[in-house]
């Protein structure tokens, strides 16, 4: 009897489980994998099954101290910050090749640890290789300038790395977040202490293992799984850290800023969002509706730039609401490794309960429930797509970031009304406009207060396209030329001739 070979998904899952089943995951400090000084560990669970995956070393203050010291040593040694930019380019390209060779494994680990469907995790892992290659191209292009003078002096600037960068990432797309933070900092000559979220830290650990296999000098990257109030706060407050880059909620971002005042370290923040996705009556509705569903359901809505406020022109509101609900109903929730699964679980029971509280708030406020509102029958932290229509923009579900697959459909009259309501939020991370009228499209995106916008699409990304927020969606930018400034500082020099 012939036994069929395992499918690529099955093989990747088996490889991921084998890696997860190895010895407890440890901290990376100074090129060595070590236990936490305290000996503490914590559990990480599979959110689709609620079963234990493994135990992970729990970093605290002493571990942060050791990692910062290792990062400082690596930065000041000629092995990294003084390395030729062409050598750093080659190092980042080696990392990109290593990541690319392990995309199926990284995606499977991400699906097990975070719960996202394998197709989504594969796309995220694939993007990581592109990110390292993009930043590899920047190493030799961190340029200074010459400044015109009266001829008796030469004035020029140098752009130099900041030093030791503390980086704190969330649990929603960990492998992508870690890659962005690593690649951006390293290309500029910095060293890194990364604290991944305790709820989903396994791909950050595996990514660091792969990077170490490329012979990166010890201490250039350090990885400290742990909890925000201990490891995260210690990193943000540390006097030996020159910069903190944080991605997460606005509330925690504000605390990071307070902690960073310890030595006035540089801070960049990529925080929450409540993106307006504006659909005019002349839009290509087939594309607009399919994309609207994808953006609020993708990764179970656990995306800071998700288009969770769908503004629809009054004349097409009822049609669009009905079609969006019908399309969202086809997003099957279930096993992240099943080929027909589109929606995985939320990250934790706490997050599931939080999302349910918002669904209840929407019903209590009088919004019309078009889809969803039924509890999941079975294990896992699942919430199925939920669509409210005839939502008023001032309602809680339209103003607060839910971070789940919950959509508010809000009618609007005209361009001015769309802009007025779209901007009526404390956030300003992303936005989109759907229309065939070119003039209208450009006028509306110019008027919307957000850091990344799309016309007749939503959510597409390119490492060359800067990402960051207005208002309480953050400080600074990731990706693009702007991100190089976020990881360097300028020095001005005058020479008397």
Short mmCIF file of C-alpha atoms in Angstrom, two decimals:
data_model
loop_
_atom_site.label_atom_id
_atom_site.label_comp_id
_atom_site.label_asym_id
_atom_site.label_seq_id
_atom_site.Cartn_x
_atom_site.Cartn_y
_atom_site.Cartn_z
CA UNK A 1 0.00 0.00 0.00
CA UNK A 2 1.43 3.36 -1.06
CA UNK A 3 1.31 6.12 1.52
CA UNK A 4 0.90 9.59 0.08
CA UNK A 5 3.64 12.03 1.09
CA UNK A 6 2.60 14.83 3.42
CA UNK A 7 1.40 18.05 1.84
CA UNK A 8 3.66 21.11 2.09
CA UNK A 9 1.40 22.48 4.83
CA UNK A 10 1.54 19.23 6.79
CA UNK A 11 5.31 19.04 6.40
CA UNK A 12 5.74 22.64 7.60
CA UNK A 13 3.45 22.02 10.55
CA UNK A 14 5.42 18.92 11.53
CA UNK A 15 8.69 20.84 11.28
CA UNK A 16 7.28 23.66 13.41
CA UNK A 17 5.96 21.27 16.06
CA UNK A 18 9.33 19.51 16.18
CA UNK A 19 11.12 22.81 16.78
CA UNK A 20 8.58 23.94 19.39
CA UNK A 21 8.95 20.60 21.16
CA UNK A 22 12.66 21.05 21.73
CA UNK A 23 14.07 22.30 25.03
CA UNK A 24 12.37 25.33 26.63
CA UNK A 25 12.94 28.49 24.63
CA UNK A 26 15.62 30.73 26.06
CA UNK A 27 16.87 34.31 25.88
CA UNK A 28 19.43 35.45 23.31
CA UNK A 29 22.07 37.62 24.99
CA UNK A 30 25.49 38.36 23.53
CA UNK A 31 25.27 35.57 20.98
CA UNK A 32 24.35 32.90 23.56
CA UNK A 33 21.02 31.28 24.36
CA UNK A 34 20.62 31.46 28.12
CA UNK A 35 18.04 30.94 30.86
CA UNK A 36 16.58 33.95 32.62
CA UNK A 37 18.62 35.01 35.66
CA UNK A 38 15.56 34.33 37.82
CA UNK A 39 15.00 30.94 36.27
CA UNK A 40 11.41 31.92 35.53
CA UNK A 41 9.50 30.68 32.50
CA UNK A 42 6.02 31.29 31.17
CA UNK A 43 3.58 29.28 29.06
CA UNK A 44 2.67 30.04 25.48
CA UNK A 45 -0.61 28.58 24.20
CA UNK A 46 -2.04 27.70 20.81
CA UNK A 47 -5.04 30.07 20.58
CA UNK A 48 -6.86 27.73 18.17
CA UNK A 49 -6.85 24.83 20.62
CA UNK A 50 -6.07 26.48 23.98
CA UNK A 51 -3.36 23.83 24.44
CA UNK A 52 0.15 24.41 25.76
CA UNK A 53 2.81 24.77 23.09
CA UNK A 54 5.91 25.21 25.23
CA UNK A 55 7.52 27.20 28.01
CA UNK A 56 9.66 30.28 27.39
CA UNK A 57 12.29 31.95 29.56
CA UNK A 58 10.92 35.10 31.19
CA UNK A 59 13.23 38.10 31.02
CA UNK A 60 13.32 40.67 33.80
CA UNK A 61 15.54 43.58 34.86
CA UNK A 62 18.77 41.58 35.27
CA UNK A 63 18.38 40.05 31.83
CA UNK A 64 17.70 43.46 30.30
CA UNK A 65 20.87 44.78 31.94
CA UNK A 66 22.91 41.92 30.47
CA UNK A 67 21.40 42.29 26.99
CA UNK A 68 21.93 46.06 26.91
CA UNK A 69 25.56 45.56 27.96
CA UNK A 70 26.05 42.99 25.20
CA UNK A 71 24.43 45.29 22.64
CA UNK A 72 26.61 48.21 23.79
CA UNK A 73 29.76 46.12 23.47
CA UNK A 74 28.76 45.00 19.95
CA UNK A 75 27.94 48.57 18.94
CA UNK A 76 31.20 50.06 20.14
CA UNK A 77 33.36 47.27 18.79
CA UNK A 78 34.49 47.71 15.18
CA UNK A 79 32.66 44.52 14.32
CA UNK A 80 29.38 46.34 13.68
CA UNK A 81 28.92 50.11 13.92
CA UNK A 82 32.26 50.75 12.21
CA UNK A 83 31.78 47.98 9.68
CA UNK A 84 31.80 48.94 6.01
CA UNK A 85 28.24 49.63 4.87
CA UNK A 86 28.83 47.20 2.02
CA UNK A 87 29.60 44.51 4.58
CA UNK A 88 26.36 45.30 6.40
CA UNK A 89 24.54 45.04 3.07
CA UNK A 90 25.97 41.57 2.55
CA UNK A 91 25.01 40.60 6.12
CA UNK A 92 21.40 41.67 5.62
CA UNK A 93 21.22 39.89 2.27
CA UNK A 94 22.44 36.69 3.94
CA UNK A 95 19.66 37.09 6.51
CA UNK A 96 17.11 37.60 3.72
CA UNK A 97 18.26 34.40 2.01
CA UNK A 98 18.10 32.47 5.27
CA UNK A 99 14.59 33.74 6.02
CA UNK A 100 13.42 32.94 2.51
CA UNK A 101 14.66 29.36 2.85
CA UNK A 102 12.59 28.93 6.02
CA UNK A 103 9.33 30.66 5.03
CA UNK A 104 7.15 27.51 5.41
CA UNK A 105 8.57 26.77 8.86
CA UNK A 106 8.27 30.36 10.09
CA UNK A 107 4.70 30.55 8.79
CA UNK A 108 3.73 27.32 10.53
CA UNK A 109 5.26 28.45 13.84
CA UNK A 110 3.37 31.73 13.50
CA UNK A 111 0.08 29.93 12.85
CA UNK A 112 0.55 27.69 15.88
CA UNK A 113 1.61 30.50 18.20
CA UNK A 114 -0.59 33.35 16.98
CA UNK A 115 -3.51 31.45 15.42
CA UNK A 116 -3.50 33.23 12.07
CA UNK A 117 -4.43 31.09 9.04
CA UNK A 118 -1.44 29.55 7.31
CA UNK A 119 -2.06 31.52 4.11
CA UNK A 120 -1.86 34.78 6.05
CA UNK A 121 1.23 33.69 7.98
CA UNK A 122 2.94 32.61 4.76
CA UNK A 123 2.36 36.04 3.22
CA UNK A 124 3.80 37.68 6.34
CA UNK A 125 6.88 35.46 6.39
CA UNK A 126 7.45 36.03 2.68
CA UNK A 127 7.35 39.79 3.24
CA UNK A 128 10.11 39.45 5.84
CA UNK A 129 12.67 38.40 3.24
CA UNK A 130 11.69 41.41 1.13
CA UNK A 131 12.11 43.71 4.12
CA UNK A 132 15.66 42.57 4.83
CA UNK A 133 16.55 43.00 1.16
CA UNK A 134 15.01 46.47 1.07
CA UNK A 135 17.04 47.65 4.06
CA UNK A 136 20.17 45.95 2.74
CA UNK A 137 20.00 48.47 -0.09
CA UNK A 138 19.98 51.37 2.39
CA UNK A 139 23.25 50.52 4.18
CA UNK A 140 25.39 52.41 1.67
CA UNK A 141 22.93 55.27 1.26
CA UNK A 142 22.80 56.76 4.74
CA UNK A 143 24.21 60.02 3.46
CA UNK A 144 25.45 63.28 4.92
CA UNK A 145 25.39 66.65 3.14
CA UNK A 146 27.59 69.59 2.33
CA UNK A 147 26.26 73.05 3.13
CA UNK A 148 27.02 76.15 1.04
CA UNK A 149 29.25 78.66 2.83
CA UNK A 150 31.29 81.81 2.04
CA UNK A 151 34.31 79.84 0.88
CA UNK A 152 36.37 80.30 4.02
CA UNK A 153 34.77 77.28 5.65
CA UNK A 154 33.62 73.81 4.73
CA UNK A 155 30.42 72.80 6.47
CA UNK A 156 29.13 69.27 6.24
CA UNK A 157 26.95 66.80 8.11
CA UNK A 158 27.42 63.18 9.06
CA UNK A 159 24.53 60.82 9.71
CA UNK A 160 25.43 58.27 12.35
CA UNK A 161 23.69 55.36 14.10
CA UNK A 162 21.99 56.05 17.42
CA UNK A 163 23.51 53.14 19.34
CA UNK A 164 21.59 50.53 21.32
CA UNK A 165 17.96 50.30 20.20
CA UNK A 166 15.32 48.77 22.44
CA UNK A 167 12.47 47.39 20.37
CA UNK A 168 9.12 46.26 21.75
CA UNK A 169 6.75 44.48 19.38
CA UNK A 170 3.15 43.22 19.63
CA UNK A 171 1.64 39.78 19.15
CA UNK A 172 -0.48 40.36 16.05
CA UNK A 173 2.12 39.68 13.30
CA UNK A 174 5.28 38.98 15.31
CA UNK A 175 7.56 37.66 12.56
CA UNK A 176 6.85 40.71 10.41
CA UNK A 177 7.22 43.15 13.29
CA UNK A 178 10.54 41.65 14.37
CA UNK A 179 11.87 41.76 10.82
CA UNK A 180 10.96 45.42 10.38
CA UNK A 181 12.59 46.39 13.65
CA UNK A 182 15.75 44.31 13.13
CA UNK A 183 16.34 45.30 9.51
CA UNK A 184 15.78 49.04 9.99
CA UNK A 185 18.07 49.30 13.00
CA UNK A 186 20.81 47.06 11.64
CA UNK A 187 21.09 48.73 8.26
CA UNK A 188 21.97 51.99 9.99
CA UNK A 189 24.66 50.39 12.16
CA UNK A 190 22.73 50.09 15.42
CA UNK A 191 22.49 47.10 17.73
CA UNK A 192 19.21 45.74 19.08
CA UNK A 193 17.51 44.42 22.18
CA UNK A 194 14.13 43.08 21.08
CA UNK A 195 11.29 42.29 23.47
CA UNK A 196 8.59 40.28 21.71
CA UNK A 197 5.12 40.02 23.23
CA UNK A 198 4.67 37.15 25.67
CA UNK A 199 1.49 36.01 23.90
CA UNK A 200 3.30 35.19 20.63
CA UNK A 201 7.08 35.22 20.81
CA UNK A 202 8.11 31.97 19.10
CA UNK A 203 8.75 33.31 15.60
CA UNK A 204 10.91 36.08 17.04
CA UNK A 205 13.01 33.41 18.74
CA UNK A 206 13.22 31.26 15.61
CA UNK A 207 14.03 34.30 13.46
CA UNK A 208 16.87 35.18 15.83
CA UNK A 209 18.19 31.61 15.59
CA UNK A 210 18.24 31.87 11.81
CA UNK A 211 19.97 35.26 11.96
CA UNK A 212 22.61 33.83 14.28
CA UNK A 213 23.30 31.13 11.69
CA UNK A 214 24.47 33.88 9.30
CA UNK A 215 27.45 34.65 11.59
CA UNK A 216 26.20 38.02 12.73
CA UNK A 217 28.60 39.31 15.41
CA UNK A 218 27.52 38.37 18.96
CA UNK A 219 25.41 40.99 20.71
CA UNK A 220 24.26 42.76 17.56
CA UNK A 221 20.80 41.32 18.17
CA UNK A 222 19.45 40.21 21.53
CA UNK A 223 15.98 38.79 22.18
CA UNK A 224 14.21 38.93 25.54
CA UNK A 225 10.73 37.36 25.73
CA UNK A 226 8.91 38.71 28.74
CA UNK A 227 6.10 40.84 30.04
CA UNK A 228 5.53 44.53 29.45
CA UNK A 229 5.44 45.76 33.06
CA UNK A 230 8.77 44.03 33.81
CA UNK A 231 10.99 43.46 30.77
CA UNK A 232 9.33 46.10 28.61
CA UNK A 233 9.42 48.80 31.27
CA UNK A 234 13.01 47.94 32.17
CA UNK A 235 14.05 48.31 28.54
CA UNK A 236 12.21 51.61 28.06
CA UNK A 237 13.66 53.07 31.27
CA UNK A 238 17.20 51.77 30.78
CA UNK A 239 19.91 54.41 30.82
CA UNK A 240 22.03 52.37 28.41
CA UNK A 241 19.39 52.37 25.68
CA UNK A 242 19.59 55.15 23.09
CA UNK A 243 16.26 54.60 21.35
CA UNK A 244 12.97 52.81 21.91
CA UNK A 245 10.81 51.69 19.01
CA UNK A 246 7.40 50.50 20.18
CA UNK A 247 4.50 49.01 18.26
CA UNK A 248 1.30 48.39 20.20
CA UNK A 249 -1.64 50.13 21.80
CA UNK A 250 -1.85 53.88 22.27
CA UNK A 251 -2.29 53.49 26.04
CA UNK A 252 0.92 51.47 26.41
CA UNK A 253 2.72 53.78 23.96
CA UNK A 254 2.06 56.69 26.29
CA UNK A 255 3.59 54.72 29.16
CA UNK A 256 6.65 53.94 27.02
CA UNK A 257 7.10 57.67 26.44
CA UNK A 258 6.96 58.33 30.18
CA UNK A 259 9.52 55.59 30.82
CA UNK A 260 11.82 56.88 28.08
CA UNK A 261 12.24 60.22 29.83
CA UNK A 262 14.75 58.50 32.12
CA UNK A 263 17.51 59.58 29.74
CA UNK A 264 15.49 61.34 27.02
CA UNK A 265 16.13 58.48 24.61
CA UNK A 266 14.74 58.79 21.08
CA UNK A 267 11.27 57.26 20.68
CA UNK A 268 9.22 56.08 17.72
CA UNK A 269 5.70 54.76 18.20
CA UNK A 270 3.42 52.88 15.82
CA UNK A 271 0.14 52.75 17.69
CA UNK A 272 -3.56 52.12 17.23
CA UNK A 273 -5.94 53.02 14.45
CA UNK A 274 -9.59 53.31 13.51
CA UNK A 275 -9.23 53.67 9.77
CA UNK A 276 -11.93 55.25 7.60
CA UNK A 277 -12.55 53.28 4.40
CA UNK A 278 -14.63 55.66 2.26
CA UNK A 279 -16.77 54.28 -0.59
CA UNK A 280 -18.44 56.74 -2.98
CA UNK A 281 -21.42 55.81 -5.13
CA UNK A 282 -19.32 55.81 -8.32
CA UNK A 283 -16.79 53.27 -6.96
CA UNK A 284 -16.16 49.81 -8.38
CA UNK A 285 -18.36 48.17 -5.75
CA UNK A 286 -17.26 44.61 -6.44
CA UNK A 287 -13.65 45.46 -5.62
CA UNK A 288 -14.54 47.86 -2.81
CA UNK A 289 -16.75 45.33 -1.03
CA UNK A 290 -14.36 42.39 -1.35
CA UNK A 291 -11.48 44.54 -0.08
CA UNK A 292 -13.54 46.02 2.75
CA UNK A 293 -14.26 42.53 4.05
CA UNK A 294 -10.66 41.41 3.66
CA UNK A 295 -9.32 44.39 5.58
CA UNK A 296 -11.57 44.01 8.62
CA UNK A 297 -11.44 40.19 8.67
CA UNK A 298 -7.76 39.71 7.81
CA UNK A 299 -5.83 38.28 10.78
CA UNK A 300 -9.20 38.24 12.58
CA UNK A 301 -9.19 42.04 12.64
CA UNK A 302 -6.00 42.14 14.72
CA UNK A 303 -4.38 44.74 12.46
CA UNK A 304 -3.76 48.33 13.55
CA UNK A 305 -4.43 49.71 10.06
CA UNK A 306 -7.62 47.67 9.46
CA UNK A 307 -10.47 49.55 7.80
CA UNK A 308 -12.94 49.07 10.64
CA UNK A 309 -15.05 52.15 9.83
CA UNK A 310 -16.65 51.66 6.42
CA UNK A 311 -18.12 54.98 5.27
CA UNK A 312 -20.66 54.43 2.50
CA UNK A 313 -22.43 57.13 0.52
CA UNK A 314 -26.10 57.27 1.49
CA UNK A 315 -27.47 56.32 -1.94
CA UNK A 316 -25.70 52.93 -1.87
CA UNK A 317 -25.62 52.31 1.88
CA UNK A 318 -28.26 49.56 2.03
CA UNK A 319 -26.87 47.70 -0.98
CA UNK A 320 -23.31 47.80 0.30
CA UNK A 321 -24.29 46.81 3.84
CA UNK A 322 -26.14 43.75 2.55
CA UNK A 323 -23.33 42.72 0.21
CA UNK A 324 -20.61 43.25 2.82
CA UNK A 325 -22.49 41.05 5.29
CA UNK A 326 -22.96 38.34 2.64
CA UNK A 327 -19.29 38.43 1.68
CA UNK A 328 -18.11 38.39 5.30
CA UNK A 329 -20.32 35.36 5.99
CA UNK A 330 -18.12 33.37 3.57
CA UNK A 331 -15.05 33.91 5.77
CA UNK A 332 -14.92 30.51 7.43
CA UNK A 333 -13.37 30.33 10.88
CA UNK A 334 -11.53 27.22 11.97
CA UNK A 335 -8.25 25.31 11.98
CA UNK A 336 -5.54 27.72 10.78
CA UNK A 337 -3.94 24.92 8.74
CA UNK A 338 -7.12 23.96 6.85
CA UNK A 339 -7.10 25.06 3.22
CA UNK A 340 -10.58 26.60 3.43
CA UNK A 341 -10.00 28.55 6.67
CA UNK A 342 -9.99 32.29 6.24
CA UNK A 343 -10.37 33.36 9.87
CA UNK A 344 -8.28 32.15 12.78
CA UNK A 345 -8.84 32.73 16.49
CA UNK A 346 -8.06 35.84 18.46
CA UNK A 347 -4.83 35.73 20.41
CA UNK A 348 -6.24 35.01 23.88
CA UNK A 349 -9.34 34.52 25.99
CA UNK A 350 -8.88 38.05 27.32
CA UNK A 351 -8.85 39.51 23.82
CA UNK A 352 -11.87 37.43 22.81
CA UNK A 353 -13.81 38.68 25.82
CA UNK A 354 -12.77 42.24 25.06
CA UNK A 355 -14.08 41.98 21.51
CA UNK A 356 -17.32 40.46 22.78
CA UNK A 357 -17.76 43.42 25.11
CA UNK A 358 -17.62 45.75 22.10
CA UNK A 359 -20.17 43.64 20.21
CA UNK A 360 -22.45 43.98 23.20
CA UNK A 361 -21.83 47.73 23.33
CA UNK A 362 -22.75 48.03 19.66
CA UNK A 363 -26.05 46.27 20.21
CA UNK A 364 -26.83 48.32 23.30
CA UNK A 365 -26.12 51.58 21.45
CA UNK A 366 -28.73 50.81 18.77
CA UNK A 367 -26.49 49.87 15.85
CA UNK A 368 -28.07 47.34 13.50
CA UNK A 369 -26.39 43.92 13.71
CA UNK A 370 -26.18 42.59 10.14
CA UNK A 371 -23.93 39.61 10.81
CA UNK A 372 -22.39 37.80 13.76
CA UNK A 373 -23.14 38.09 17.44
CA UNK A 374 -23.12 34.32 18.01
CA UNK A 375 -20.74 32.67 20.44
CA UNK A 376 -18.22 30.18 19.09
CA UNK A 377 -19.11 26.56 19.84
CA UNK A 378 -15.88 24.73 20.55
CA UNK A 379 -12.29 25.25 21.70
CA UNK A 380 -10.25 28.23 20.61
CA UNK A 381 -10.62 31.98 21.01
CA UNK A 382 -12.73 32.50 17.90
CA UNK A 383 -15.02 35.40 17.06
CA UNK A 384 -16.77 35.19 13.70
CA UNK A 385 -17.12 38.23 11.40
CA UNK A 386 -19.46 40.81 12.89
CA UNK A 387 -21.03 43.62 10.85
CA UNK A 388 -22.98 46.59 12.22
CA UNK A 389 -24.67 49.08 9.91
CA UNK A 390 -26.38 52.44 10.35
CA UNK A 391 -23.69 53.15 12.91
CA UNK A 392 -23.33 56.69 14.18
CA UNK A 393 -19.75 57.89 14.12
CA UNK A 394 -19.84 58.88 17.78
CA UNK A 395 -20.70 55.38 19.00
CA UNK A 396 -18.14 53.47 21.06
CA UNK A 397 -17.73 50.80 18.37
CA UNK A 398 -16.90 53.52 15.82
CA UNK A 399 -14.44 55.39 18.01
CA UNK A 400 -12.42 52.80 19.94
CA UNK A 401 -9.99 50.28 18.49
CA UNK A 402 -11.58 46.85 18.92
CA UNK A 403 -8.82 44.69 17.39
CA UNK A 404 -11.22 42.00 16.26
CA UNK A 405 -13.32 41.18 13.16
CA UNK A 406 -15.95 43.84 13.86
CA UNK A 407 -17.02 46.38 11.23
CA UNK A 408 -19.01 49.60 11.60
CA UNK A 409 -20.80 50.77 8.43
CA UNK A 410 -21.48 54.51 8.59
CA UNK A 411 -23.48 56.48 5.98
CA UNK A 412 -22.26 59.82 4.65
CA UNK A 413 -23.69 62.49 2.34
CA UNK A 414 -20.86 63.97 0.29
CA UNK A 415 -17.11 64.65 0.21
CA UNK A 416 -17.19 67.17 3.02
CA UNK A 417 -19.22 64.86 5.24
CA UNK A 418 -16.90 61.91 4.52
CA UNK A 419 -13.84 63.94 5.48
CA UNK A 420 -15.51 65.45 8.55
CA UNK A 421 -16.58 62.06 9.91
CA UNK A 422 -13.42 60.28 8.79
CA UNK A 423 -11.26 62.70 10.75
CA UNK A 424 -13.52 62.63 13.80
CA UNK A 425 -11.32 60.24 15.77
CA UNK A 426 -8.29 60.40 18.04
CA UNK A 427 -6.44 58.13 15.59
CA UNK A 428 -4.82 58.80 12.24
CA UNK A 429 -2.95 55.73 11.06
CA UNK A 430 -4.50 54.83 7.71
CA UNK A 431 -7.43 55.52 5.39
CA UNK A 432 -8.75 54.74 1.92
CA UNK A 433 -11.00 56.25 -0.73
CA UNK A 434 -12.95 54.41 -3.43
CA UNK A 435 -14.12 56.45 -6.42
CA UNK A 436 -13.69 56.69 -10.18
CA UNK A 437 -13.42 60.48 -9.93
CA UNK A 438 -9.68 61.25 -9.94
CA UNK A 439 -10.09 64.81 -8.66
CA UNK A 440 -12.31 63.70 -5.81
CA UNK A 441 -9.92 60.92 -4.86
CA UNK A 442 -6.95 63.24 -4.52
CA UNK A 443 -8.91 65.95 -2.72
CA UNK A 444 -10.27 63.52 -0.15
CA UNK A 445 -6.98 61.73 0.62
CA UNK A 446 -5.32 65.12 1.03
CA UNK A 447 -7.99 66.15 3.53
CA UNK A 448 -8.01 62.91 5.55
CA UNK A 449 -5.61 63.02 8.50
CA UNK A 450 -3.70 59.74 8.32
CA UNK A 451 -0.16 58.59 7.72
CA UNK A 452 -0.80 55.97 5.01
CA UNK A 453 -3.64 56.19 2.52
CA UNK A 454 -4.88 54.23 -0.47
CA UNK A 455 -7.05 55.02 -3.47
CA UNK A 456 -9.16 52.17 -4.88
CA UNK A 457 -7.35 49.62 -2.72
CA UNK A 458 -6.69 49.05 0.97
CA UNK A 459 -3.86 47.53 2.96
CA UNK A 460 -1.33 46.94 0.22
CA UNK A 461 2.21 47.59 1.35
CA UNK A 462 5.69 48.17 0.02
CA UNK A 463 8.81 48.66 2.16
CA UNK A 464 9.48 51.87 0.24
CA UNK A 465 6.12 53.30 1.40
CA UNK A 466 6.42 54.99 4.79
CA UNK A 467 4.06 53.85 7.54
CA UNK A 468 3.12 55.74 10.66
CA UNK A 469 0.40 57.81 12.22
CA UNK A 470 -1.07 61.22 12.78
CA UNK A 471 -2.52 62.24 16.14
CA UNK A 472 -2.58 59.43 18.72
CA UNK A 473 -1.54 56.81 16.18
CA UNK A 474 2.11 57.46 16.87
CA UNK A 475 5.39 59.25 16.34
CA UNK A 476 7.78 58.75 13.46
CA UNK A 477 7.68 56.39 10.50
CA UNK A 478 8.67 52.88 9.60
CA UNK A 479 9.65 51.93 6.07
CA UNK A 480 10.75 54.34 3.38
CA UNK A 481 13.43 57.02 3.60
CA UNK A 482 11.79 58.48 6.71
CA UNK A 483 12.63 55.35 8.69
CA UNK A 484 16.36 55.88 8.14
CA UNK A 485 16.13 59.21 9.95
CA UNK A 486 14.40 57.43 12.84
CA UNK A 487 17.47 55.23 13.45
CA UNK A 488 20.22 57.80 12.86
CA UNK A 489 21.29 61.21 14.13
CA UNK A 490 22.99 64.08 12.34
CA UNK A 491 26.30 65.66 13.29
CA UNK A 492 27.30 69.04 11.84
CA UNK A 493 30.98 69.85 11.22
CA UNK A 494 32.64 73.17 10.30
CA UNK A 495 36.20 73.30 8.96
CA UNK A 496 38.01 76.68 8.82
CA UNK A 497 39.91 76.64 5.52
#
